[in-house]
Amino acid sequence: MHIKGFALLALSVAFVLACKAPEENKKQWWETAQFYQIYPRSFKDSNGDGIGDLNGITSKLEYLKEIGVTATWLSPIFTSPMADFGYDISNFVDIQPEYGTLTDFDAMIKKANEVGIKIILDFVPNHSSDEHEWFIRSENREKGYEDLYFWDDGKDDPKDPTKRLPPSNWISVFRGSAWKWSEKRKQFYYHAFLDKQPDLNYRSPTLVQLMKNVLKFWLERGVAGFRIDAVPNLFEISKQSGGYPDEPVNPNEPDDQNYDHLRHIYVIDQPETIDMVYQWRKVLIDHQNAYGGDERILMIETYSEPAYSNQFYGNKTTEGAQIPFNFNLISRVNKNTNAEGFVEAIDAWMKAMPSGKTANWVIGNHDNKRVPTRYGIKRTDFMNMLIMILPGVSVTYQGEEIGMLDVELSWEDTVDPAACNSNSDIYEQFSRDPCRTPFQWDNTKNAGFSTGATTWLPVGETYTTYNVAVESATTGNSHLKIFKTLTDMRENKALQYGGYRYFSYNNVFILKRWIDGGDTILLIFNANSQSITVNLKDADESIPDNMRISVVSLESIKVIGSALGSSVQLAADEAVVATSVERKLFRYGSL
Ligand SMILES: *[C@@H]1O[C@H](CO)[C@@H](O)[C@H](O)[C@H]1NC(C)=O
Ligand SMILES: CC(=O)N[C@H]1CO[C@H](CO)[C@@H](O)[C@@H]1O
Ligand SMILES: [Ca+2]
Ligand SMILES: [Ca+2]
């Protein structure tokens, strides 16, 4: 008895000591988080008008918790004429009526706090709507508002003295000249996106302060941070530093209406942008110091080379954004990428990231074709496995957890301005509608998204196969079960704190995570177009013997819970996750 008691005491002392070290470098909540992007218009409609809304989101927060989401970022919900579906904001501090009210917003935050989901808002700082009060006043040259936007007389038209020409050759992201003539002010204004999205002028201290007030407004209503839209476009070369010079032509893109026709040396990635992000982080830090609570975060949209985008993390003296989005898995990976290609795409981030920072992995959003279209249907589960098992933060766009497919839409059904600005022959090249169709909840009418007669975009035809209800209820495997098992696994210290190694072996991609004295987790993916047998000890002799299969891609016939073995046969595009613990990791199903 005595000895037993002593042993227990000794054990608990050892436990306390052993726990101390990891606690010291305890991570912030967001560093091990699963983020989920909601496109509010298409997530859940609560009142049958065919348009998703805040009350719809509130009613589904428990679903997000259930599938292991930590925080959700919402595409814009603010007052907007909807020329770019909410990315054209006419009031930064109110809710678009079709989405709800500030009272609904407060109710959503309250519910989110109860459920344990953090809410992150989209902050769209580059431009406002041309219907924003600031723009109307600026166009009227009201005092204090004159220079909140970019105004310029333009150039003489040598052919017609009554006409003016735009100040420069700058092209809008959505095609055509980025300058629009205002009859009222008799000047041009600059718009990087639609002409209904005039760019805000960050060289105006008034504007800078107004936008910081917007951040404070939402922080005080309880948001956990912001995802910042179109950061590359924030600053452009200033009038003071030499007017608005023409950008050089890119010979690879002959279509002179296309954004890619120019090399954007004056309108994106200007040095001042970095400091503005630091200033916004300061607003968040000040708020946290005043109100307490968990760290508030900034996630930013950037597409630049690491030398530039790494600066967003901050420098030796100043904090920046915690999460500059990593789109490498979107830009460098496709259906045909081989195992080495995956290694290179991951390296491109891991090797460039400043030390001590947290990586993040994005495979889709409301601007890109859906995951099964870009990576191939059979690789869908592998992509979810990859972002969950790589070190750092995972980011999921709504529908990726159920393997939603792009929905092909006719020219008549197309509403995205990026497509409508083109024509019926080429619109599919530009349209972002196929990835924005209503979320598929169940087998009922409108996939359970809405009880209305119609929905703002048609519901995908495959909704009876890919929906939450069907994929939860099946006794077999499903995309959703795979997703949930993976988010469960992310509680494992090996994934949160462990080491990592990824490599290609006979065109099989292998990712190993492990923690000393703890588990090893293995992801194996066959990138070959035929089956292959891999000898694991040959691939990496440190892989433990007792690995068991925890997750498999949908078409795999391997049995969850069975031993992985030292010689693993994989079909083309088959992906398997194995764990060294003999623990039941599959939450439901036939096991
Ligand atoms: C970090 O950035 C701040 C703000 O832009 C700047 O004032 C400071 O000089 C920078 N520090 C270093 C060490 O580069
Ligand atoms: C990924 C993303 O958020 N893209 C947005 C970038 O900004 C433009 C203009 O605000 C939007 O149209 C895109 O949807
Ligand atoms: Ca609605
Ligand atoms: Ca801008």
PDB file of N, CA, C and O and ligand atoms in Angstrom, residues 84 87 124 127 174 193 197 227 229-230 301 303 365-367 432 436, ligand 2:
ATOM      1  N   ASP A  84     -21.018  43.572 -56.594  1.00  0.00           N
ATOM      2  CA  ASP A  84     -20.026  42.495 -56.516  1.00  0.00           C
ATOM      3  C   ASP A  84     -20.374  41.608 -55.313  1.00  0.00           C
ATOM      4  O   ASP A  84     -19.505  41.175 -54.562  1.00  0.00           O
ATOM      5  N   TYR A  87     -18.956  42.774 -51.943  1.00  0.00           N
ATOM      6  CA  TYR A  87     -17.603  43.354 -51.936  1.00  0.00           C
ATOM      7  C   TYR A  87     -17.641  44.821 -52.401  1.00  0.00           C
ATOM      8  O   TYR A  87     -16.603  45.419 -52.650  1.00  0.00           O
ATOM      9  N   VAL A 124     -13.108  44.884 -46.077  1.00  0.00           N
ATOM     10  CA  VAL A 124     -12.842  45.184 -47.481  1.00  0.00           C
ATOM     11  C   VAL A 124     -12.339  46.627 -47.578  1.00  0.00           C
ATOM     12  O   VAL A 124     -13.113  47.543 -47.844  1.00  0.00           O
ATOM     13  N   HIS A 127     -11.730  49.481 -51.254  1.00  0.00           N
ATOM     14  CA  HIS A 127     -12.709  50.304 -51.973  1.00  0.00           C
ATOM     15  C   HIS A 127     -14.019  50.332 -51.208  1.00  0.00           C
ATOM     16  O   HIS A 127     -14.259  49.494 -50.344  1.00  0.00           O
ATOM     17  N   PHE A 174     -11.592  43.379 -63.229  1.00  0.00           N
ATOM     18  CA  PHE A 174     -12.776  42.855 -63.922  1.00  0.00           C
ATOM     19  C   PHE A 174     -12.872  43.353 -65.368  1.00  0.00           C
ATOM     20  O   PHE A 174     -13.949  43.549 -65.902  1.00  0.00           O
ATOM     21  N   PHE A 193     -11.372  47.331 -59.118  1.00  0.00           N
ATOM     22  CA  PHE A 193     -12.354  46.288 -59.444  1.00  0.00           C
ATOM     23  C   PHE A 193     -13.464  46.917 -60.293  1.00  0.00           C
ATOM     24  O   PHE A 193     -13.154  47.573 -61.271  1.00  0.00           O
ATOM     25  N   GLN A 197     -16.946  50.180 -57.542  1.00  0.00           N
ATOM     26  CA  GLN A 197     -16.061  49.968 -56.383  1.00  0.00           C
ATOM     27  C   GLN A 197     -14.869  50.932 -56.426  1.00  0.00           C
ATOM     28  O   GLN A 197     -13.730  50.514 -56.610  1.00  0.00           O
ATOM     29  N   ARG A 227     -10.566  39.037 -41.726  1.00  0.00           N
ATOM     30  CA  ARG A 227      -9.867  38.560 -42.898  1.00  0.00           C
ATOM     31  C   ARG A 227      -9.893  39.762 -43.839  1.00  0.00           C
ATOM     32  O   ARG A 227     -10.948  40.366 -44.069  1.00  0.00           O
ATOM     33  N   ASP A 229      -9.550  41.729 -47.255  1.00  0.00           N
ATOM     34  CA  ASP A 229      -9.724  41.493 -48.682  1.00  0.00           C
ATOM     35  C   ASP A 229      -8.764  42.337 -49.519  1.00  0.00           C
ATOM     36  O   ASP A 229      -8.488  43.493 -49.188  1.00  0.00           O
ATOM     37  N   ALA A 230      -8.310  41.758 -50.611  1.00  0.00           N
ATOM     38  CA  ALA A 230      -7.590  42.490 -51.670  1.00  0.00           C
ATOM     39  C   ALA A 230      -6.457  43.370 -51.139  1.00  0.00           C
ATOM     40  O   ALA A 230      -6.277  44.501 -51.589  1.00  0.00           O
ATOM     41  N   GLU A 301      -5.354  38.560 -47.484  1.00  0.00           N
ATOM     42  CA  GLU A 301      -5.314  38.024 -48.832  1.00  0.00           C
ATOM     43  C   GLU A 301      -4.118  38.614 -49.557  1.00  0.00           C
ATOM     44  O   GLU A 301      -4.045  39.815 -49.780  1.00  0.00           O
ATOM     45  N   TYR A 303      -1.078  37.515 -52.737  1.00  0.00           N
ATOM     46  CA  TYR A 303      -0.678  36.508 -53.727  1.00  0.00           C
ATOM     47  C   TYR A 303       0.790  36.666 -54.092  1.00  0.00           C
ATOM     48  O   TYR A 303       1.242  36.112 -55.076  1.00  0.00           O
ATOM     49  N   ASN A 365     -11.755  28.917 -52.307  1.00  0.00           N
ATOM     50  CA  ASN A 365     -12.546  30.031 -51.780  1.00  0.00           C
ATOM     51  C   ASN A 365     -13.601  30.382 -52.821  1.00  0.00           C
ATOM     52  O   ASN A 365     -13.759  29.656 -53.810  1.00  0.00           O
ATOM     53  N   HIS A 366     -14.288  31.490 -52.599  1.00  0.00           N
ATOM     54  CA  HIS A 366     -15.405  31.844 -53.475  1.00  0.00           C
ATOM     55  C   HIS A 366     -14.954  32.439 -54.804  1.00  0.00           C
ATOM     56  O   HIS A 366     -15.778  32.948 -55.552  1.00  0.00           O
ATOM     57  N   ASP A 367     -13.653  32.425 -55.075  1.00  0.00           N
ATOM     58  CA  ASP A 367     -13.141  32.951 -56.344  1.00  0.00           C
ATOM     59  C   ASP A 367     -12.578  31.864 -57.250  1.00  0.00           C
ATOM     60  O   ASP A 367     -12.157  32.162 -58.365  1.00  0.00           O
ATOM     61  N   ARG A 432     -17.411  33.089 -61.308  1.00  0.00           N
ATOM     62  CA  ARG A 432     -17.178  32.507 -59.997  1.00  0.00           C
ATOM     63  C   ARG A 432     -18.475  31.933 -59.425  1.00  0.00           C
ATOM     64  O   ARG A 432     -18.497  31.446 -58.299  1.00  0.00           O
ATOM     65  N   ARG A 436     -20.240  29.096 -55.998  1.00  0.00           N
ATOM     66  CA  ARG A 436     -20.986  29.908 -55.023  1.00  0.00           C
ATOM     67  C   ARG A 436     -22.426  29.456 -54.861  1.00  0.00           C
ATOM     68  O   ARG A 436     -23.231  30.154 -54.238  1.00  0.00           O
TER      69      ARG A 436
HETATM   70  C1  LIG B   2     -10.771  35.683 -52.418  1.00  0.00           C
HETATM   71  C2  LIG B   2     -11.454  36.998 -52.342  1.00  0.00           C
HETATM   72  O1  LIG B   2     -11.895  37.400 -51.302  1.00  0.00           O
HETATM   73  N1  LIG B   2     -11.578  37.696 -53.462  1.00  0.00           N
HETATM   74  C3  LIG B   2     -12.212  38.989 -53.526  1.00  0.00           C
HETATM   75  C4  LIG B   2     -11.162  40.010 -53.747  1.00  0.00           C
HETATM   76  O2  LIG B   2     -11.707  41.261 -53.829  1.00  0.00           O
HETATM   77  C5  LIG B   2     -12.631  41.430 -54.869  1.00  0.00           C
HETATM   78  C6  LIG B   2     -13.112  42.846 -54.778  1.00  0.00           C
HETATM   79  O3  LIG B   2     -13.450  43.161 -53.460  1.00  0.00           O
HETATM   80  C7  LIG B   2     -13.758  40.426 -54.782  1.00  0.00           C
HETATM   81  O4  LIG B   2     -14.533  40.482 -55.945  1.00  0.00           O
HETATM   82  C8  LIG B   2     -13.206  39.038 -54.641  1.00  0.00           C
HETATM   83  O5  LIG B   2     -14.236  38.121 -54.420  1.00  0.00           O
END
